[in-house]
mmCIF file of C-alpha atoms in Angstrom:
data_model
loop_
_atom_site.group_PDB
_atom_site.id
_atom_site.type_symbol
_atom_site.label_atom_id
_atom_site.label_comp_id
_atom_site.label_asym_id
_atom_site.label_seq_id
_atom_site.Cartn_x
_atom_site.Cartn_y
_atom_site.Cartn_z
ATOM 1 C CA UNK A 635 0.000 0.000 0.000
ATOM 2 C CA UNK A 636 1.510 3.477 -0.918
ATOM 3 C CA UNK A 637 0.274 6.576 0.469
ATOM 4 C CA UNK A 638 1.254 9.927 -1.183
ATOM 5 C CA UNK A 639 1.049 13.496 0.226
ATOM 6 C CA UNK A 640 2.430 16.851 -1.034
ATOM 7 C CA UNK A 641 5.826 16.362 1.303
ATOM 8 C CA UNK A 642 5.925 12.329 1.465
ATOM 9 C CA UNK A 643 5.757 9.204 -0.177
ATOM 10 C CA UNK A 644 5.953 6.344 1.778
ATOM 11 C CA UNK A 645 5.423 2.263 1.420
ATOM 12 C CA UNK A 646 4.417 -0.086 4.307
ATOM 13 C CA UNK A 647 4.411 -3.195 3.893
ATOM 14 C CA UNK A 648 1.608 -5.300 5.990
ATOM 15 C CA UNK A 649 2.118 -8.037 7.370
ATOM 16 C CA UNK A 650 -0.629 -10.672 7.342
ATOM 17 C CA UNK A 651 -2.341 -11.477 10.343
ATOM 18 C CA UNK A 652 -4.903 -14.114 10.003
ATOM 19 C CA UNK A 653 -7.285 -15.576 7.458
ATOM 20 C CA UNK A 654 -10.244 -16.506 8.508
ATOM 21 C CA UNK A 655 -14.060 -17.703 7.595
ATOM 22 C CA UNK A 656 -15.669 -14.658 8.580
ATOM 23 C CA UNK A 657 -14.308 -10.457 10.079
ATOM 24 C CA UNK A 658 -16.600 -9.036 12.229
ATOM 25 C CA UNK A 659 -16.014 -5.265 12.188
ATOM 26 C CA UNK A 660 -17.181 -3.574 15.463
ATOM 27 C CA UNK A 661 -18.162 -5.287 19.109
ATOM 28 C CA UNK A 662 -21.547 -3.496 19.933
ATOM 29 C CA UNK A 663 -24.705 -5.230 20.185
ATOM 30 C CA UNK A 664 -24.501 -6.086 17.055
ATOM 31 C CA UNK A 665 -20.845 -7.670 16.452
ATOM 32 C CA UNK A 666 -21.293 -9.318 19.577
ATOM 33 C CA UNK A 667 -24.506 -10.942 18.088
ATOM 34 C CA UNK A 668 -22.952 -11.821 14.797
ATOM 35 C CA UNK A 669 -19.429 -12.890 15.851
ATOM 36 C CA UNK A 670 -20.938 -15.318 18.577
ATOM 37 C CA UNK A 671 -23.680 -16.789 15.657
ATOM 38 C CA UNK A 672 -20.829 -17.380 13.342
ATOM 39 C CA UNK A 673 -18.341 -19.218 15.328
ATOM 40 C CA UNK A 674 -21.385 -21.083 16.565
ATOM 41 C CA UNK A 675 -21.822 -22.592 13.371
ATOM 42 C CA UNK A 676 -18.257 -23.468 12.530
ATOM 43 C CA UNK A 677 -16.921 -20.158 11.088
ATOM 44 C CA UNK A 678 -13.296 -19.612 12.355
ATOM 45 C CA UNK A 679 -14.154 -16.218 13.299
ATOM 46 C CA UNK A 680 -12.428 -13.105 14.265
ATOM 47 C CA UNK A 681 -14.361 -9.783 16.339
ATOM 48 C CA UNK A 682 -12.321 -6.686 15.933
ATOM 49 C CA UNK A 683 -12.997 -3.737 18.423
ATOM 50 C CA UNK A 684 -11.022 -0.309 19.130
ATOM 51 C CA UNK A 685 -11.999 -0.771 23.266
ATOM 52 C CA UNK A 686 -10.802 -2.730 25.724
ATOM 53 C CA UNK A 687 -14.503 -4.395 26.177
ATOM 54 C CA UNK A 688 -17.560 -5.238 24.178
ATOM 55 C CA UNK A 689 -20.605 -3.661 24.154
ATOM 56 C CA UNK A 690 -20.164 -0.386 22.325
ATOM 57 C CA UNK A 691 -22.609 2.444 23.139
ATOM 58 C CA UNK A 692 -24.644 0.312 25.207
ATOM 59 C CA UNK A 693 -21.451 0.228 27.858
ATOM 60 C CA UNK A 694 -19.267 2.823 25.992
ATOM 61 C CA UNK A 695 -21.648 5.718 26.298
ATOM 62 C CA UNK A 696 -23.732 3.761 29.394
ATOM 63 C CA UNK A 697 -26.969 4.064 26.636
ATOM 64 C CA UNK A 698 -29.581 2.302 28.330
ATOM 65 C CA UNK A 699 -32.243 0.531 29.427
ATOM 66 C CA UNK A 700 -31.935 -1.592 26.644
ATOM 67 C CA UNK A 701 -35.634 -0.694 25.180
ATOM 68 C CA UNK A 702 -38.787 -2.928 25.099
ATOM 69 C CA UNK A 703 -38.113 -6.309 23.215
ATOM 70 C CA UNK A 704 -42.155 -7.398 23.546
ATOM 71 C CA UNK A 705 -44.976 -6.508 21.674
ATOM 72 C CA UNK A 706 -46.851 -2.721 22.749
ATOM 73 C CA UNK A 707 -49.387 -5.693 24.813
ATOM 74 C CA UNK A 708 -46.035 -6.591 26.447
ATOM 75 C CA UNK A 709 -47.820 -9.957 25.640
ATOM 76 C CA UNK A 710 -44.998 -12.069 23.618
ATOM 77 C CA UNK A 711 -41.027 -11.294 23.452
ATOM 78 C CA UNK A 712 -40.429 -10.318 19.602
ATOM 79 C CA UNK A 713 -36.649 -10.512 20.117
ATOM 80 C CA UNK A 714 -35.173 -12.956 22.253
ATOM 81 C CA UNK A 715 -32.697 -15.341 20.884
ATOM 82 C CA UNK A 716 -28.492 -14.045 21.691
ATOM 83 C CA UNK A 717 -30.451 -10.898 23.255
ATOM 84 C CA UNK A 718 -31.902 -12.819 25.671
ATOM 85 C CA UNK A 719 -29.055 -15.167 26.113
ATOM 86 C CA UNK A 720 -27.026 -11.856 27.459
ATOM 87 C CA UNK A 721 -29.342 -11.137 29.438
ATOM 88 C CA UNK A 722 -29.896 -14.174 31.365
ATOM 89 C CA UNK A 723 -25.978 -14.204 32.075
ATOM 90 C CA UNK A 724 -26.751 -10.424 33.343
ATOM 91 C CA UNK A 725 -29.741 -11.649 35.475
ATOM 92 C CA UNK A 726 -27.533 -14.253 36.542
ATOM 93 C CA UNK A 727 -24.666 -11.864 38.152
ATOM 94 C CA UNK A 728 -27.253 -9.574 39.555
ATOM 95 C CA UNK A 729 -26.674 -7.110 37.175
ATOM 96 C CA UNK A 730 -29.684 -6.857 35.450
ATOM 97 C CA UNK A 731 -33.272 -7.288 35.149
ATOM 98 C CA UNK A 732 -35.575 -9.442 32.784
ATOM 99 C CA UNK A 733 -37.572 -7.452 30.767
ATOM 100 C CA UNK A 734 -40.680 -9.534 31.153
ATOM 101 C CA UNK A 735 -40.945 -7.571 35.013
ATOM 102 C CA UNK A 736 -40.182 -4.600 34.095
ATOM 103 C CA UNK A 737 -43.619 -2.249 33.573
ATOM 104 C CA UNK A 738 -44.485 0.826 31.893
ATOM 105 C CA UNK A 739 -44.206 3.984 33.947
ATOM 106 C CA UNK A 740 -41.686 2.535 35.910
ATOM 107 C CA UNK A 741 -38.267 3.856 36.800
ATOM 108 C CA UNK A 742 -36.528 1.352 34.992
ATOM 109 C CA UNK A 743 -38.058 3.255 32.266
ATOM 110 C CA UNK A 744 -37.594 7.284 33.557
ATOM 111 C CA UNK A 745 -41.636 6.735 34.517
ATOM 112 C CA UNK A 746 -42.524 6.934 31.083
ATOM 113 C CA UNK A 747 -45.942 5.078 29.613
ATOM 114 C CA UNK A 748 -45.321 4.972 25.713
ATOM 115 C CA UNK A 749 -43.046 2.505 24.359
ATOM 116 C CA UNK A 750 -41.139 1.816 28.193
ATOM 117 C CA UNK A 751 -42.970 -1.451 29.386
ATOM 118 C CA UNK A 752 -40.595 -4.245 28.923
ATOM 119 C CA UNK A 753 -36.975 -2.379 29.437
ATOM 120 C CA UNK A 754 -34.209 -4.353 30.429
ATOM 121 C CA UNK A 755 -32.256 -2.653 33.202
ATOM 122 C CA UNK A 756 -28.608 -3.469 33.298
ATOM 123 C CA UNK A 757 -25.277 -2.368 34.906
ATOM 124 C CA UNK A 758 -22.476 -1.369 32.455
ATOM 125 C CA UNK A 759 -20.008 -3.578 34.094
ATOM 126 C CA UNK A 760 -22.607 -6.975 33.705
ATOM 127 C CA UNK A 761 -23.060 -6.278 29.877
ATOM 128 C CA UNK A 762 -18.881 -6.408 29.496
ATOM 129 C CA UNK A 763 -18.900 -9.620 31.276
ATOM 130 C CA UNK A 764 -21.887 -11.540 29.451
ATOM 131 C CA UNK A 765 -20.509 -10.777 26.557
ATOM 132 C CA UNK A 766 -16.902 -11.391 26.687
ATOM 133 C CA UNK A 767 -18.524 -14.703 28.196
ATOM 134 C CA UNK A 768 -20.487 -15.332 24.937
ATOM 135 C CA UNK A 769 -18.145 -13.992 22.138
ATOM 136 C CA UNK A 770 -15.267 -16.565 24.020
ATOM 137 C CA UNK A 771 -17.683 -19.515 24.696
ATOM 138 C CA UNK A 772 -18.764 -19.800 20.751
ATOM 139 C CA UNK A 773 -14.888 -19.920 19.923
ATOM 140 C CA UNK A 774 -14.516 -16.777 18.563
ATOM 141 C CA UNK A 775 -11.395 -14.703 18.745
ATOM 142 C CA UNK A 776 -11.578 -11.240 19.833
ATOM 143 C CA UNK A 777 -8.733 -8.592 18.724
ATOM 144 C CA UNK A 778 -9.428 -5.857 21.430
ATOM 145 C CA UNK A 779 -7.342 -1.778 21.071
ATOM 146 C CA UNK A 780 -7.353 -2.543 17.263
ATOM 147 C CA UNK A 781 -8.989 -0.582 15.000
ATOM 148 C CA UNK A 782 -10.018 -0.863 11.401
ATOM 149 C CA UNK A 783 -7.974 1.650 9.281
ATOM 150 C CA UNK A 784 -9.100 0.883 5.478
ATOM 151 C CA UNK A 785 -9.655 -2.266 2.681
ATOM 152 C CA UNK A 786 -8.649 -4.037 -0.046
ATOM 153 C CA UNK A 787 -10.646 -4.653 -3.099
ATOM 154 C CA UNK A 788 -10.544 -7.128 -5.506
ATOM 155 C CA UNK A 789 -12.791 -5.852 -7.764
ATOM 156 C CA UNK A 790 -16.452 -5.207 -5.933
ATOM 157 C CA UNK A 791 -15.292 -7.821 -3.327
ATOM 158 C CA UNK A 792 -13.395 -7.306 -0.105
ATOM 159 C CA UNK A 793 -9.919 -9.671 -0.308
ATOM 160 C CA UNK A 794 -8.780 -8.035 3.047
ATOM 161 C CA UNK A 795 -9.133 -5.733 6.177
ATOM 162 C CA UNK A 796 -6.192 -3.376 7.125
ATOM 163 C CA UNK A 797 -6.359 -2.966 11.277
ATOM 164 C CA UNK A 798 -3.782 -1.042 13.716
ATOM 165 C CA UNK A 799 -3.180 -2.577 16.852
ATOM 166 C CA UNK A 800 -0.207 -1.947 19.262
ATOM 167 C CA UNK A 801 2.229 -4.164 16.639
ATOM 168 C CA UNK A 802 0.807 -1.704 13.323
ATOM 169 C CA UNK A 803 -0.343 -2.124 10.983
ATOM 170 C CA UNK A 804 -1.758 -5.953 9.751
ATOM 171 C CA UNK A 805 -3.856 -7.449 7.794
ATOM 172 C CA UNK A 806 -6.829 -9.696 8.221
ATOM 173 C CA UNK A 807 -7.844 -11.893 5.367
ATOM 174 C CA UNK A 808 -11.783 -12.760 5.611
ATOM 175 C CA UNK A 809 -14.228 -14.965 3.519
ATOM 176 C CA UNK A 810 -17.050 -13.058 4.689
ATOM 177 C CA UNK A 811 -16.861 -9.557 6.529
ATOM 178 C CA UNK A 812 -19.798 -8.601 8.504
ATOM 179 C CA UNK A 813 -19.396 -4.777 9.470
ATOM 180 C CA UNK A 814 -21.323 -3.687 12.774
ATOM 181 C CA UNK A 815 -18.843 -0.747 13.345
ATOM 182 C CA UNK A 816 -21.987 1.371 13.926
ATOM 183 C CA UNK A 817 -21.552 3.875 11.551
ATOM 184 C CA UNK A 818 -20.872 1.758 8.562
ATOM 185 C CA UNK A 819 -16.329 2.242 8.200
ATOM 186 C CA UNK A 820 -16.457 -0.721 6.517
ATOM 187 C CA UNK A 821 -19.144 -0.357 3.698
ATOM 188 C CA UNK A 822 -18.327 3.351 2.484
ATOM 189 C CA UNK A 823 -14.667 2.322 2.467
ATOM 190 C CA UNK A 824 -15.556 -0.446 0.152
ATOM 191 C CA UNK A 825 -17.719 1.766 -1.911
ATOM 192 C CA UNK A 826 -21.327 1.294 -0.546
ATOM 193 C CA UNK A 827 -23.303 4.656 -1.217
ATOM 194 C CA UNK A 828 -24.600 5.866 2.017
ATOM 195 C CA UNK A 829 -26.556 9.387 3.094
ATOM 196 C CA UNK A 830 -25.735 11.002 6.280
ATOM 197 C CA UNK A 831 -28.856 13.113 8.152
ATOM 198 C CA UNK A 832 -31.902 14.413 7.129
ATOM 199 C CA UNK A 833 -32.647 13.902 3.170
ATOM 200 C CA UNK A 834 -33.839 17.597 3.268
ATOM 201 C CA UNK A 835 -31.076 18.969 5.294
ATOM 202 C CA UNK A 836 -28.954 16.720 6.136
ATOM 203 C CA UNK A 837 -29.389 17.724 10.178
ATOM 204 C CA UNK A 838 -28.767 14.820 12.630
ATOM 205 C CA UNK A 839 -30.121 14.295 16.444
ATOM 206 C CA UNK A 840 -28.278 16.004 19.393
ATOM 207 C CA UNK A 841 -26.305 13.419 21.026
ATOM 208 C CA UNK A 842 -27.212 12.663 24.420
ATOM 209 C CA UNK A 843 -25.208 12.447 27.694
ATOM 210 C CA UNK A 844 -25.057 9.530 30.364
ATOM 211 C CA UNK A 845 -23.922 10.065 33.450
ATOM 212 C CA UNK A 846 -24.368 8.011 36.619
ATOM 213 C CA UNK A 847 -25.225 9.480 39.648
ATOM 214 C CA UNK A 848 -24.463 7.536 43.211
ATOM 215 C CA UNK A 849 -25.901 7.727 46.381
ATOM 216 C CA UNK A 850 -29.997 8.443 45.337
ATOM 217 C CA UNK A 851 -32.424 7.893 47.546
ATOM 218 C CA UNK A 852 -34.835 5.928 44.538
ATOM 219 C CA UNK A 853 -37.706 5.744 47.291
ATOM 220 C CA UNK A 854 -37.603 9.590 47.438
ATOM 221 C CA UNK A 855 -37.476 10.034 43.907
ATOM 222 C CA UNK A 856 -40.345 7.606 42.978
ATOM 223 C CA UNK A 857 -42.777 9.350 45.513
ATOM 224 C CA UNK A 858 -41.344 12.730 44.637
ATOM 225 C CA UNK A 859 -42.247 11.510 41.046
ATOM 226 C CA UNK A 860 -45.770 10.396 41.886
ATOM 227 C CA UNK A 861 -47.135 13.402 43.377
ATOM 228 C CA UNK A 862 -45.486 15.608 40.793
ATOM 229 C CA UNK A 863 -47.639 13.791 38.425
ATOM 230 C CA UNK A 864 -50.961 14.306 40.254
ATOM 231 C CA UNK A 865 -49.747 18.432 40.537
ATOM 232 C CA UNK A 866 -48.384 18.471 36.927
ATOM 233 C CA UNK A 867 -50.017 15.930 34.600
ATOM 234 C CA UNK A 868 -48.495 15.395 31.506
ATOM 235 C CA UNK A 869 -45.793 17.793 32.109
ATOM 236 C CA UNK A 870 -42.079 16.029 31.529
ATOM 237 C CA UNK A 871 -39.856 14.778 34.207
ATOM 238 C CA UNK A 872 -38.467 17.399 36.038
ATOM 239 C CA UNK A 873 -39.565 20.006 33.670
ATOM 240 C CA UNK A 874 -41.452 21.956 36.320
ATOM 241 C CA UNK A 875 -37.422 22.551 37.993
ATOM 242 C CA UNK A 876 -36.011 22.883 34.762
ATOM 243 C CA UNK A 877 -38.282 25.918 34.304
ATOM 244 C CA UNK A 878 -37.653 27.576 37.552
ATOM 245 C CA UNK A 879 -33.900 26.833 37.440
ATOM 246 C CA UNK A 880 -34.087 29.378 33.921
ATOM 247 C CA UNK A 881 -36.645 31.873 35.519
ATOM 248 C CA UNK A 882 -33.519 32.288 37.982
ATOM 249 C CA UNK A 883 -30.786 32.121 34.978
ATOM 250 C CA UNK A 884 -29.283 28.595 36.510
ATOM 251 C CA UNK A 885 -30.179 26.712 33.683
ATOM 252 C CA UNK A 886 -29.230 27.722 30.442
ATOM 253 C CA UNK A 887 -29.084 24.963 28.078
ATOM 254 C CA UNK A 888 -32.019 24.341 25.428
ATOM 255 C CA UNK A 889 -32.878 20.897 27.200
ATOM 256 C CA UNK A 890 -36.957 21.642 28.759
ATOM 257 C CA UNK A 891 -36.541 18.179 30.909
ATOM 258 C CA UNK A 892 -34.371 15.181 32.007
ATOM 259 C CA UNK A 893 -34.258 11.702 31.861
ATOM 260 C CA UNK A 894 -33.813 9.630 34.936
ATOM 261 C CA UNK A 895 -33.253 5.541 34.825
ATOM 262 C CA UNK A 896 -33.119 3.511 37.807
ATOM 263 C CA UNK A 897 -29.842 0.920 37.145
ATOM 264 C CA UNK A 898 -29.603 -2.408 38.272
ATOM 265 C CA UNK A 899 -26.359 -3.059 40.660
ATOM 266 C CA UNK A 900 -24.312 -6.056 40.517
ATOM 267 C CA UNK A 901 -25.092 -8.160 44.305
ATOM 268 C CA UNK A 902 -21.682 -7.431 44.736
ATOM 269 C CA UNK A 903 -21.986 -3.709 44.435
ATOM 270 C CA UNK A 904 -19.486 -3.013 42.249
#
């Protein structure tokens, strides 16, 4: 591979790292998913992710309750399957808790009605664990502080995937690449066409901030959270405070109300 710039030209060559059935791109939800289904059915199989763990935004960016996985009659589990296989090794460690308990209006789901019945509590730590456990019980290999860098085509087909780890750069050599990088690397690089936003304007959504907050009384916030709702019906949560704080010039940012999710601890408290 030669890369050229105004002041350099330079040649590397890359070393070959593996060759394998099947390159999954990306260890969210997702690559987790597809890495463990492949190496379950024989693939030799290798899961490439730029973190030190699995789980990508989901325990990345602490995005959750993972959101309902039931019909709106919370009546029959539409997605179960690997998804529900991580979360019965969550359940299992005390780390999270099976959707099929979990109601609407809850805290689980920031006492919201519409579309928050059947949320699946977890703690970030459980979701690295259950899936390291599944990705390395189907035989899979997992290639952790590596990221994907570009690929090689061979005509309209990929022949390989360059990745930079702590040796370089090196080259994987799949059959079949599967890319669940989350923003779709893999496919543009290869060509793909793709749009990015709004057709009209191209405008994305905000991103959104997690934080965790310790030491919460949750009995005090459910009740606190009840009565607001008899004084201030169909108002937001915490709008009424987010209104006062700007009457007072505290609060300054466009945001009109938060979000607040209860999380499930391990036993162990970690």
């Amino acid at each position: 591979m030669t890369i050229e710039t105004e002041f350099i030209t330079k040649t590397w060559d890359i070393p070959l790292r593996a060759s394998v059935d099947v390159a999954v791109i990306g260890g969210g939800s997702a690559g987790v998913a597809a890495a463990s289904a492949a190496a379950r059915n024989g693939a030799s199989t290798i899961l490439v992710e730029r973190y030190g763990f699995l789980g990508g935004t989901s325990t990345a960016g602490m995005v959750g309750p993972f959101m309902t996985s039931y019909t709106p009659d919370g009546k029959r589990q539409l997605v179960a399957g690997l998804f529900q296989e991580v979360i019965d090794r969550m359940v299992a460690m005390g780390g999270a808790v099976d959707p099929s308990t979990t109601e609407a209006g809850s805290a689980w789901g920031s006492f919201i009605e519409l579309g928050h019945a059947n949320v699946t509590p977890f703690h970030v730590e459980s979701l690295k664990m259950a899936a390291l456990e599944m990705v390395c019980d189907s035989g899979a290999q997992i290639r952790f502080h590596t990221s994907f860098v570009d690929v090689i085509m061979d005509g309209e087909r990929i022949s390989d995937i360059v990745i930079l780890d702590k040796a370089g750069l090196g080259l994987l050599r799949p059959k079949v690449v599967i890319d669940t990088s989350g923003d779709g690397d893999i496919a543009a690089k290869a060509g793909a066409p793709f749009e990015v936003g709004r057709r009209e304007d191209g405008k994305m959504m905000p991103v959104t901030l997690f934080l965790t907050i310790g030491n919460v009384d949750d009995d005090r916030v459910v009740d606190w959270m009840r009565e607001h709702e008899k004084l201030h019906p169909g108002e937001r949560l915490f709008e009424c405070i987010v209104k006062q704080a700007r009457e007072t010039g505290d609060w300054t940012l466009e945001r009109e109300f938060l979000i607040s999710i209860a999380s499930r601890h391990p036993v162990s408290g970690a």
